[in-house]
XYZ file of N, CA, C and O in Angstrom:
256
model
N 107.442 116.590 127.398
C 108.031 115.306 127.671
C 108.786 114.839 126.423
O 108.470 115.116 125.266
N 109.635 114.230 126.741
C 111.240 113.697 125.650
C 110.745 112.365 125.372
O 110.041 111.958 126.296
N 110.881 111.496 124.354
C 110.680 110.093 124.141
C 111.894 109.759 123.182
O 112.358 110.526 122.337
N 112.336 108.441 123.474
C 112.940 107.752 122.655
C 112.608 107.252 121.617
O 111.484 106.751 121.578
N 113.521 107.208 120.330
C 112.738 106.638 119.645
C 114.362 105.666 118.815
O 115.521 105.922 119.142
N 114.069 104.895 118.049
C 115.116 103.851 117.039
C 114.763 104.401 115.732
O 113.760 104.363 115.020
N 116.402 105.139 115.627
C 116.457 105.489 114.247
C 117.826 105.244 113.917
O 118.578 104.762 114.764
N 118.296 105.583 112.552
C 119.409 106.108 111.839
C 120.576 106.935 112.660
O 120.255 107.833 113.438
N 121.918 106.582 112.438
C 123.176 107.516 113.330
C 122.613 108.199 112.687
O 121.799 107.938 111.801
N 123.138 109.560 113.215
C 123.598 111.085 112.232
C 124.523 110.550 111.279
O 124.323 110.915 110.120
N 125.741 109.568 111.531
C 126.685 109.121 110.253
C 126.324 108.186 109.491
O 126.790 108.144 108.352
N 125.598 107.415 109.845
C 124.100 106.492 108.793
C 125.061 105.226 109.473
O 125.265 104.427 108.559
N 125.741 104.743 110.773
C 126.222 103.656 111.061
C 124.305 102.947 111.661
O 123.106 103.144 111.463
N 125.310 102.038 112.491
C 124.063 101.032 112.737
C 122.652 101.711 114.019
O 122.856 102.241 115.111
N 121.936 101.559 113.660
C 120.325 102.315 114.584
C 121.134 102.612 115.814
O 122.136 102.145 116.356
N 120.168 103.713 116.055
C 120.818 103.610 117.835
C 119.512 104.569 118.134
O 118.622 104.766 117.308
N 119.549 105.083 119.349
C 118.278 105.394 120.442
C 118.674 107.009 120.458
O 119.706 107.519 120.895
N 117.562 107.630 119.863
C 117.906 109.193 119.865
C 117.019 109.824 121.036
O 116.709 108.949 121.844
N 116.618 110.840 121.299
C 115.522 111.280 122.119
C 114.928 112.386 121.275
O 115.665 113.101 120.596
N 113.292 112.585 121.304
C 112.651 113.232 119.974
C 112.695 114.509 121.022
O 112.761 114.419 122.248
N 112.631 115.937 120.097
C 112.396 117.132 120.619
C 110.925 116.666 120.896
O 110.500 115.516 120.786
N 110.103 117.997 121.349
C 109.341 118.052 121.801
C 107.839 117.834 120.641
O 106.782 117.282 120.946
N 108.306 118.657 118.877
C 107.086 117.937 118.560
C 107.290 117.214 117.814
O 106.869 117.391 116.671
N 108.231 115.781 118.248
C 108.698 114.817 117.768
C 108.576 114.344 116.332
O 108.167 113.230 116.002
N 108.900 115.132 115.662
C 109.426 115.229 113.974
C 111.030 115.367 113.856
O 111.562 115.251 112.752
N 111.655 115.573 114.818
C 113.093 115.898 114.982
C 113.852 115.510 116.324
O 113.577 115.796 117.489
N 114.996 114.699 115.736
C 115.631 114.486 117.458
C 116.518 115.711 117.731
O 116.978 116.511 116.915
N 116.637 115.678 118.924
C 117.371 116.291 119.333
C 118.915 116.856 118.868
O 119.610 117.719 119.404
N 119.174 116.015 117.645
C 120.891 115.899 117.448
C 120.257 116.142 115.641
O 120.965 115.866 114.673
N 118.459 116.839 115.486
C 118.625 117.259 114.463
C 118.340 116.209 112.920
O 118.177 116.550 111.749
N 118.379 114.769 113.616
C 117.693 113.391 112.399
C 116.115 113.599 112.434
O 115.356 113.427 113.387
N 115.914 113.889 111.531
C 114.126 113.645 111.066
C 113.638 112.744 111.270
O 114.126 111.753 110.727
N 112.872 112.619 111.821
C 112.388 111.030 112.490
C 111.155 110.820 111.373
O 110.056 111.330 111.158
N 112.137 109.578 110.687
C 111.526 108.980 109.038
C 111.849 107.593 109.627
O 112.623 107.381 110.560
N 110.783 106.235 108.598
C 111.675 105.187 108.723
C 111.281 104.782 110.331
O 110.848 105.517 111.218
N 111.559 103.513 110.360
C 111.251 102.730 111.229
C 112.352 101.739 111.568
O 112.859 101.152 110.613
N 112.829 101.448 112.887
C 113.535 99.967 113.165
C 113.390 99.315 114.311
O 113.277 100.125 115.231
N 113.356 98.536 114.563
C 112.482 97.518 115.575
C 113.641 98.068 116.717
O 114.824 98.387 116.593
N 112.587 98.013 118.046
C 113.692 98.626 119.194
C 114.564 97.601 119.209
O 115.661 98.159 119.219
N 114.795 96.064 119.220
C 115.721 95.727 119.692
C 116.662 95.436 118.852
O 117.314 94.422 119.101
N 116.994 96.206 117.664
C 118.030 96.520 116.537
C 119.365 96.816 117.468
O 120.452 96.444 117.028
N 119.296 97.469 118.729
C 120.174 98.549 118.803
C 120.294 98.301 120.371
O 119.272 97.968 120.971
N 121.763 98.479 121.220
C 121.467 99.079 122.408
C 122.452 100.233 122.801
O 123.007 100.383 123.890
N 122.557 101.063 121.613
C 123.659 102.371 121.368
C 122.847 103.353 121.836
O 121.739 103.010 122.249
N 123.049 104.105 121.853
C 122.481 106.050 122.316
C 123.002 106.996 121.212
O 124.216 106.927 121.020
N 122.382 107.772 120.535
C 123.013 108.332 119.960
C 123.351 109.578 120.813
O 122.655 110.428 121.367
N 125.126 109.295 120.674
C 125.808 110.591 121.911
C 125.204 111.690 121.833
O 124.728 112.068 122.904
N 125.026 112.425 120.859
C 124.911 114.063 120.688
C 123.105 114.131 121.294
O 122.740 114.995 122.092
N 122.227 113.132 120.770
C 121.145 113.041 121.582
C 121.433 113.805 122.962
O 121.422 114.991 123.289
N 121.646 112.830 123.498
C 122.112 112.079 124.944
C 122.877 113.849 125.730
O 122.382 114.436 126.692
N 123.899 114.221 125.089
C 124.342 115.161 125.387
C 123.410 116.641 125.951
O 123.404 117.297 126.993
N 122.488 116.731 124.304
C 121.320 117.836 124.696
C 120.592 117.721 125.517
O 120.350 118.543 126.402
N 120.037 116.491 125.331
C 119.495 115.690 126.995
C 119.456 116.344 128.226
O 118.629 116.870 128.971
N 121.190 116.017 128.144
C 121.494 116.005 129.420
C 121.610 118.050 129.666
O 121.234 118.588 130.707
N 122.051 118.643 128.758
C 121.932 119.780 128.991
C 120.649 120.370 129.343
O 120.495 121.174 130.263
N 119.703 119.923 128.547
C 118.153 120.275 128.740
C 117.124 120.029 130.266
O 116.258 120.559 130.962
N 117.911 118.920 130.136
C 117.473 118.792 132.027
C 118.249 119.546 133.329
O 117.853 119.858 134.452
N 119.421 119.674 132.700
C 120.400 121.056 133.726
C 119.675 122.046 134.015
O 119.231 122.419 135.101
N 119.499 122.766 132.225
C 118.417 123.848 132.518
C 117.338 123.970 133.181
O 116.822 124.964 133.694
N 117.010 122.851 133.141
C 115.915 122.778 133.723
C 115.688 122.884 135.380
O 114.921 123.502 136.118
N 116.607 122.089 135.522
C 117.050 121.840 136.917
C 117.350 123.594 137.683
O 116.881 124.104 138.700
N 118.298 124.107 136.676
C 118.704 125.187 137.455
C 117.827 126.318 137.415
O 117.999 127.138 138.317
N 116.844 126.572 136.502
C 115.381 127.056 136.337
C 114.609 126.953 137.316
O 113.693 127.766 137.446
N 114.843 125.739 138.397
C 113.660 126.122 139.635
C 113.935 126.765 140.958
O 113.011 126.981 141.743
Protein backbone atom coordinates (compact mmCIF):
# COMPACT_ATOMS: atom_id res chain seq x y z
CA UNK A 1 0.00 0.00 0.00
CA UNK A 2 1.16 3.75 -1.26
CA UNK A 3 0.60 6.67 1.33
CA UNK A 4 0.87 10.23 1.01
CA UNK A 5 2.88 12.09 2.68
CA UNK A 6 3.89 16.47 2.83
CA UNK A 7 7.22 17.08 1.91
CA UNK A 8 9.82 19.19 -0.02
CA UNK A 9 9.51 19.67 -4.27
CA UNK A 10 12.28 17.70 -5.86
CA UNK A 11 13.22 21.62 -6.87
CA UNK A 12 12.97 22.69 -3.06
CA UNK A 13 9.74 25.08 -4.30
CA UNK A 14 6.82 25.17 -1.88
CA UNK A 15 5.61 21.44 0.02
CA UNK A 16 3.50 19.51 -2.05
CA UNK A 17 1.97 15.78 -1.62
CA UNK A 18 4.35 12.99 -2.83
CA UNK A 19 3.29 9.27 -2.55
CA UNK A 20 5.91 7.06 -0.33
CA UNK A 21 7.30 3.79 -2.09
CA UNK A 22 6.53 0.96 -0.37
CA UNK A 23 9.10 1.04 2.63
CA UNK A 24 8.33 4.54 2.96
CA UNK A 25 11.85 6.10 3.43
CA UNK A 26 11.59 7.26 -0.24
CA UNK A 27 8.93 8.76 -2.53
CA UNK A 28 8.35 7.67 -5.41
CA UNK A 29 10.02 10.64 -7.52
CA UNK A 30 13.12 9.53 -5.26
CA UNK A 31 12.88 12.65 -2.06
CA UNK A 32 13.90 11.00 1.22
CA UNK A 33 11.23 11.41 3.37
CA UNK A 34 13.11 13.77 6.15
CA UNK A 35 11.48 16.77 7.84
CA UNK A 36 8.06 17.39 8.47
CA UNK A 37 5.16 19.95 7.18
CA UNK A 38 1.78 20.24 8.35
CA UNK A 39 -0.69 18.70 5.64
CA UNK A 40 -2.44 21.77 5.10
CA UNK A 41 0.84 23.69 3.88
CA UNK A 42 0.07 22.51 0.44
CA UNK A 43 -2.68 21.45 -2.07
CA UNK A 44 0.03 20.64 -5.02
CA UNK A 45 0.99 16.91 -6.02
CA UNK A 46 4.20 16.43 -6.70
CA UNK A 47 3.86 15.57 -10.69
CA UNK A 48 6.60 12.98 -11.10
CA UNK A 49 5.04 11.30 -7.82
CA UNK A 50 1.73 11.25 -9.30
CA UNK A 51 3.06 10.05 -12.69
CA UNK A 52 4.79 6.66 -11.16
CA UNK A 53 1.60 6.34 -9.45
CA UNK A 54 -0.19 6.29 -12.05
CA UNK A 55 2.11 3.91 -13.97
CA UNK A 56 2.31 1.55 -10.98
CA UNK A 57 -1.32 1.00 -10.84
CA UNK A 58 -1.43 0.30 -14.85
CA UNK A 59 0.87 -2.39 -14.07
CA UNK A 60 -0.88 -3.46 -11.91
CA UNK A 61 -4.02 -3.37 -13.49
CA UNK A 62 -2.68 -5.12 -16.55
CA UNK A 63 -1.02 -7.91 -14.27
CA UNK A 64 -4.45 -9.45 -13.52
Amino acid sequence: MHEMWVGAAPLGERPVWHVLAADKAVTLCGVPRSGSFEQDTTDLHCLPCMAAYQRLMASSDSAK
